[in-house]
GROMACS .gro file of N, CA and C in nm:
model
  300
    1MET      N    1   0.712   1.748   1.147
    1MET     CA    2   0.748   1.627   1.218
    1MET      C    3   0.770   1.516   1.117
    2LYS      N    4   0.881   1.448   1.130
    2LYS     CA    5   0.911   1.334   1.043
    2LYS      C    6   0.888   1.206   1.120
    3VAL      N    7   0.820   1.115   1.055
    3VAL     CA    8   0.789   0.987   1.117
    3VAL      C    9   0.861   0.875   1.043
    4THR      N   10   0.860   0.758   1.102
    4THR     CA   11   0.922   0.640   1.041
    4THR      C   12   0.816   0.564   0.961
    5VAL      N   13   0.853   0.519   0.844
    5VAL     CA   14   0.763   0.439   0.760
    5VAL      C   15   0.812   0.294   0.765
    6VAL      N   16   0.721   0.203   0.800
    6VAL     CA   17   0.753   0.061   0.810
    6VAL      C   18   0.656  -0.017   0.723
    7TRP      N   19   0.710  -0.098   0.634
    7TRP     CA   20   0.627  -0.186   0.551
    7TRP      C   21   0.605  -0.314   0.630
    8THR      N   22   0.480  -0.355   0.650
    8THR     CA   23   0.451  -0.482   0.714
    8THR      C   24   0.493  -0.595   0.620
    9PRO      N   25   0.514  -0.715   0.674
    9PRO     CA   26   0.548  -0.827   0.586
    9PRO      C   27   0.443  -0.850   0.477
   10GLU      N   28   0.316  -0.830   0.510
   10GLU     CA   29   0.208  -0.847   0.411
   10GLU      C   30   0.220  -0.745   0.299
   11ALA      N   31   0.249  -0.621   0.334
   11ALA     CA   32   0.264  -0.517   0.232
   11ALA      C   33   0.389  -0.541   0.148
   12GLU      N   34   0.496  -0.587   0.212
   12GLU     CA   35   0.617  -0.621   0.137
   12GLU      C   36   0.589  -0.733   0.037
   13GLN      N   37   0.508  -0.831   0.079
   13GLN     CA   38   0.472  -0.940  -0.012
   13GLN      C   39   0.387  -0.888  -0.127
   14ASP      N   40   0.293  -0.797  -0.096
   14ASP     CA   41   0.213  -0.735  -0.203
   14ASP      C   42   0.305  -0.669  -0.305
   15ARG      N   43   0.401  -0.595  -0.255
   15ARG     CA   44   0.495  -0.522  -0.342
   15ARG      C   45   0.576  -0.618  -0.428
   16LEU      N   46   0.623  -0.725  -0.368
   16LEU     CA   47   0.699  -0.826  -0.442
   16LEU      C   48   0.612  -0.894  -0.547
   17ASP      N   49   0.488  -0.925  -0.511
   17ASP     CA   50   0.396  -0.988  -0.607
   17ASP      C   51   0.370  -0.897  -0.727
   18ILE      N   52   0.355  -0.767  -0.700
   18ILE     CA   53   0.333  -0.671  -0.809
   18ILE      C   54   0.457  -0.666  -0.898
   19TRP      N   55   0.574  -0.659  -0.835
   19TRP     CA   56   0.700  -0.658  -0.910
   19TRP      C   57   0.709  -0.780  -1.002
   20ASP      N   58   0.685  -0.898  -0.943
   20ASP     CA   59   0.696  -1.022  -1.020
   20ASP      C   60   0.598  -1.023  -1.137
   21PHE      N   61   0.476  -0.980  -1.114
   21PHE     CA   62   0.374  -0.981  -1.218
   21PHE      C   63   0.412  -0.888  -1.334
   22ILE      N   64   0.452  -0.766  -1.302
   22ILE     CA   65   0.486  -0.670  -1.406
   22ILE      C   66   0.615  -0.710  -1.478
   23ALA      N   67   0.711  -0.761  -1.402
   23ALA     CA   68   0.842  -0.796  -1.458
   23ALA      C   69   0.835  -0.911  -1.558
   24LEU      N   70   0.730  -0.991  -1.551
   24LEU     CA   71   0.715  -1.099  -1.650
   24LEU      C   72   0.715  -1.043  -1.792
   25ASP      N   73   0.652  -0.928  -1.810
   25ASP     CA   74   0.643  -0.865  -1.942
   25ASP      C   75   0.742  -0.752  -1.961
   26ASN      N   76   0.774  -0.681  -1.851
   26ASN     CA   77   0.854  -0.561  -1.866
   26ASN      C   78   0.930  -0.529  -1.736
   27PRO      N   79   1.051  -0.581  -1.721
   27PRO     CA   80   1.128  -0.556  -1.598
   27PRO      C   81   1.152  -0.407  -1.571
   28LEU      N   82   1.171  -0.328  -1.675
   28LEU     CA   83   1.193  -0.185  -1.656
   28LEU      C   84   1.069  -0.118  -1.597
   29ALA      N   85   0.952  -0.157  -1.646
   29ALA     CA   86   0.827  -0.103  -1.592
   29ALA      C   87   0.809  -0.144  -1.446
   30ALA      N   88   0.847  -0.266  -1.413
   30ALA     CA   89   0.838  -0.312  -1.274
   30ALA      C   90   0.927  -0.227  -1.184
   31SER      N   91   1.045  -0.196  -1.232
   31SER     CA   92   1.137  -0.113  -1.156
   31SER      C   93   1.081   0.029  -1.137
   32ARG      N   94   1.026   0.085  -1.244
   32ARG     CA   95   0.968   0.221  -1.235
   32ARG      C   96   0.850   0.223  -1.137
   33MET      N   97   0.767   0.119  -1.140
   33MET     CA   98   0.653   0.113  -1.050
   33MET      C   99   0.699   0.104  -0.906
   34ASP      N  100   0.802   0.023  -0.882
   34ASP     CA  101   0.854   0.009  -0.746
   34ASP      C  102   0.911   0.140  -0.694
   35VAL      N  103   0.974   0.218  -0.783
   35VAL     CA  104   1.024   0.350  -0.744
   35VAL      C  105   0.906   0.440  -0.704
   36LEU      N  106   0.796   0.434  -0.777
   36LEU     CA  107   0.676   0.512  -0.740
   36LEU      C  108   0.627   0.474  -0.601
   37PHE      N  109   0.627   0.345  -0.571
   37PHE     CA  110   0.583   0.300  -0.439
   37PHE      C  111   0.675   0.354  -0.330
   38SER      N  112   0.806   0.349  -0.355
   38SER     CA  113   0.904   0.400  -0.258
   38SER      C  114   0.887   0.550  -0.237
   39GLU      N  115   0.871   0.623  -0.346
   39GLU     CA  116   0.855   0.769  -0.337
   39GLU      C  117   0.729   0.805  -0.260
   40ALA      N  118   0.621   0.732  -0.284
   40ALA     CA  119   0.495   0.758  -0.213
   40ALA      C  120   0.514   0.736  -0.064
   41ALA      N  121   0.576   0.625  -0.027
   41ALA     CA  122   0.599   0.596   0.115
   41ALA      C  123   0.690   0.701   0.177
   42ASN      N  124   0.791   0.746   0.104
   42ASN     CA  125   0.882   0.848   0.156
   42ASN      C  126   0.811   0.981   0.177
   43ARG      N  127   0.716   1.015   0.090
   43ARG     CA  128   0.638   1.138   0.109
   43ARG      C  129   0.555   1.131   0.238
   44LEU      N  130   0.509   1.012   0.270
   44LEU     CA  131   0.430   0.996   0.393
   44LEU      C  132   0.513   1.025   0.518
   45ALA      N  133   0.644   1.005   0.509
   45ALA     CA  134   0.730   1.030   0.624
   45ALA      C  135   0.724   1.177   0.668
   46THR      N  136   0.703   1.267   0.574
   46THR     CA  137   0.695   1.409   0.608
   46THR      C  138   0.553   1.464   0.602
   47HIS      N  139   0.464   1.391   0.537
   47HIS     CA  140   0.323   1.433   0.525
   47HIS      C  141   0.232   1.313   0.552
   48PRO      N  142   0.224   1.269   0.678
   48PRO     CA  143   0.152   1.146   0.710
   48PRO      C  144   0.005   1.143   0.668
   49GLU      N  145  -0.058   1.256   0.664
   49GLU     CA  146  -0.201   1.259   0.630
   49GLU      C  147  -0.225   1.292   0.483
   50LEU      N  148  -0.126   1.267   0.401
   50LEU     CA  149  -0.137   1.296   0.257
   50LEU      C  150  -0.249   1.215   0.192
   51GLY      N  151  -0.264   1.091   0.233
   51GLY     CA  152  -0.370   1.006   0.177
   51GLY      C  153  -0.506   1.040   0.237
   52LYS      N  154  -0.610   0.994   0.169
   52LYS     CA  155  -0.746   1.017   0.220
   52LYS      C  156  -0.780   0.913   0.326
   53ARG      N  157  -0.886   0.939   0.401
   53ARG     CA  158  -0.931   0.841   0.500
   53ARG      C  159  -0.962   0.710   0.430
   54GLY      N  160  -0.920   0.601   0.492
   54GLY     CA  161  -0.935   0.470   0.431
   54GLY      C  162  -1.072   0.408   0.449
   55ARG      N  163  -1.095   0.304   0.376
   55ARG     CA  164  -1.221   0.228   0.386
   55ARG      C  165  -1.224   0.142   0.511
   56VAL      N  166  -1.107   0.112   0.565
   56VAL     CA  167  -1.096   0.036   0.689
   56VAL      C  168  -1.071   0.136   0.801
   57HIS      N  169  -1.141   0.119   0.913
   57HIS     CA  170  -1.129   0.209   1.027
   57HIS      C  171  -0.983   0.233   1.066
   58ASP      N  172  -0.951   0.358   1.093
   58ASP     CA  173  -0.816   0.400   1.136
   58ASP      C  174  -0.707   0.379   1.032
   59THR      N  175  -0.744   0.373   0.905
   59THR     CA  176  -0.643   0.365   0.800
   59THR      C  177  -0.657   0.486   0.708
   60ARG      N  178  -0.556   0.503   0.626
   60ARG     CA  179  -0.557   0.603   0.521
   60ARG      C  180  -0.512   0.534   0.394
   61GLU      N  181  -0.544   0.594   0.279
   61GLU     CA  182  -0.510   0.535   0.151
   61GLU      C  183  -0.448   0.641   0.060
   62LEU      N  184  -0.338   0.606  -0.001
   62LEU     CA  185  -0.268   0.693  -0.094
   62LEU      C  186  -0.261   0.621  -0.229
   63ILE      N  187  -0.284   0.693  -0.336
   63ILE     CA  188  -0.278   0.635  -0.470
   63ILE      C  189  -0.146   0.678  -0.535
   64PRO      N  190  -0.042   0.592  -0.528
   64PRO     CA  191   0.086   0.629  -0.588
   64PRO      C  192   0.085   0.619  -0.740
   65HIS      N  193  -0.012   0.543  -0.793
   65HIS     CA  194  -0.030   0.524  -0.937
   65HIS      C  195  -0.178   0.495  -0.955
   66LYS      N  196  -0.234   0.533  -1.068
   66LYS     CA  197  -0.379   0.517  -1.086
   66LYS      C  198  -0.426   0.373  -1.069
   67SER      N  199  -0.335   0.278  -1.078
   67SER     CA  200  -0.373   0.137  -1.066
   67SER      C  201  -0.348   0.076  -0.928
   68TYR      N  202  -0.289   0.153  -0.835
   68TYR     CA  203  -0.252   0.094  -0.706
   68TYR      C  204  -0.289   0.183  -0.589
   69ARG      N  205  -0.331   0.117  -0.482
   69ARG     CA  206  -0.371   0.182  -0.356
   69ARG      C  207  -0.275   0.135  -0.246
   70LEU      N  208  -0.213   0.230  -0.178
   70LEU     CA  209  -0.126   0.202  -0.066
   70LEU      C  210  -0.207   0.229   0.061
   71VAL      N  211  -0.230   0.126   0.139
   71VAL     CA  212  -0.311   0.138   0.261
   71VAL      C  213  -0.217   0.145   0.379
   72TYR      N  214  -0.238   0.246   0.465
   72TYR     CA  215  -0.148   0.262   0.577
   72TYR      C  216  -0.221   0.311   0.701
   73GLN      N  217  -0.152   0.300   0.814
   73GLN     CA  218  -0.206   0.342   0.942
   73GLN      C  219  -0.100   0.423   1.014
   74ILE      N  220  -0.144   0.530   1.077
   74ILE     CA  221  -0.053   0.615   1.155
   74ILE      C  222  -0.068   0.576   1.302
   75VAL      N  223   0.043   0.534   1.362
   75VAL     CA  224   0.043   0.500   1.504
   75VAL      C  225   0.158   0.577   1.568
   76GLU      N  226   0.121   0.681   1.641
   76GLU     CA  227   0.218   0.771   1.702
   76GLU      C  228   0.314   0.825   1.596
   77GLU      N  229   0.442   0.796   1.605
   77GLU     CA  230   0.537   0.848   1.507
   77GLU      C  231   0.581   0.743   1.406
   78THR      N  232   0.494   0.646   1.382
   78THR     CA  233   0.524   0.541   1.284
   78THR      C  234   0.409   0.528   1.186
   79ILE      N  235   0.442   0.517   1.060
   79ILE     CA  236   0.344   0.487   0.957
   79ILE      C  237   0.365   0.341   0.920
   80TRP      N  238   0.258   0.263   0.935
   80TRP     CA  239   0.262   0.121   0.901
   80TRP      C  240   0.194   0.103   0.766
   81VAL      N  241   0.271   0.063   0.666
   81VAL     CA  242   0.212   0.032   0.536
   81VAL      C  243   0.155  -0.109   0.550
   82LEU      N  244   0.022  -0.118   0.536
   82LEU     CA  245  -0.048  -0.243   0.562
   82LEU      C  246  -0.070  -0.327   0.437
   83ALA      N  247  -0.093  -0.259   0.324
   83ALA     CA  248  -0.124  -0.332   0.201
   83ALA      C  249  -0.095  -0.244   0.081
   84LEU      N  250  -0.068  -0.308  -0.029
   84LEU     CA  251  -0.053  -0.242  -0.158
   84LEU      C  252  -0.136  -0.324  -0.254
   85VAL      N  253  -0.249  -0.268  -0.299
   85VAL     CA  254  -0.344  -0.346  -0.378
   85VAL      C  255  -0.379  -0.276  -0.508
   86HIS      N  256  -0.409  -0.355  -0.607
   86HIS     CA  257  -0.454  -0.301  -0.736
   86HIS      C  258  -0.591  -0.238  -0.715
   87THR      N  259  -0.614  -0.124  -0.775
   87THR     CA  260  -0.741  -0.055  -0.756
   87THR      C  261  -0.860  -0.132  -0.810
   88ALA      N  262  -0.837  -0.230  -0.898
   88ALA     CA  263  -0.947  -0.312  -0.949
   88ALA      C  264  -0.986  -0.423  -0.851
   89GLN      N  265  -0.899  -0.448  -0.752
   89GLN     CA  266  -0.929  -0.550  -0.652
   89GLN      C  267  -1.030  -0.496  -0.551
   90HIS      N  268  -1.111  -0.585  -0.499
   90HIS     CA  269  -1.204  -0.545  -0.394
   90HIS      C  270  -1.124  -0.513  -0.269
   91TRP      N  271  -1.146  -0.396  -0.215
   91TRP     CA  272  -1.079  -0.357  -0.090
   91TRP      C  273  -1.179  -0.288  -0.001
   92PRO      N  274  -1.187  -0.323   0.126
   92PRO     CA  275  -1.110  -0.428   0.192
   92PRO      C  276  -1.159  -0.566   0.149
   93PRO      N  277  -1.073  -0.666   0.170
   93PRO     CA  278  -1.113  -0.801   0.131
   93PRO      C  279  -1.231  -0.848   0.215
   94LEU      N  280  -1.314  -0.931   0.156
   94LEU     CA  281  -1.426  -0.988   0.229
   94LEU      C  282  -1.380  -1.113   0.300
   95PHE      N  283  -1.422  -1.127   0.422
   95PHE     CA  284  -1.392  -1.248   0.497
   95PHE      C  285  -1.521  -1.326   0.511
   96ILE      N  286  -1.519  -1.451   0.468
   96ILE     CA  287  -1.638  -1.535   0.472
   96ILE      C  288  -1.621  -1.631   0.589
   97LYS      N  289  -1.716  -1.627   0.678
   97LYS     CA  290  -1.712  -1.714   0.794
   97LYS      C  291  -1.759  -1.853   0.753
   98ASP      N  292  -1.680  -1.951   0.788
   98ASP     CA  293  -1.715  -2.090   0.757
   98ASP      C  294  -1.781  -2.148   0.882
   99ASP      N  295  -1.907  -2.187   0.872
   99ASP     CA  296  -1.982  -2.238   0.987
   99ASP      C  297  -1.955  -2.385   1.015
  100ASP      N  298  -1.873  -2.450   0.935
  100ASP     CA  299  -1.846  -2.592   0.956
  100ASP      C  300  -1.755  -2.615   1.073
   0.00000   0.00000   0.00000
């Protein structure tokens, strides 16, 4: 079964931020990294459960590169890419409640 892969706006922004950061020093490396992200997402279209169970309930995580985690959720026949984060970043993010 082939499913549709959709990048959320937040995940697209993550991807763009990564591109911009890497491209400052090496545009070719940024391009190669982006290809890895695309290939990983495309593999999910035919193998949705390729990633391991995620740290956030009902998500899965795929490591397209040792430095990056692609977080996604399977909803019926759609894979929603939720985030693309550096593996050194705390994931999931902590939310601090402001009592003021």
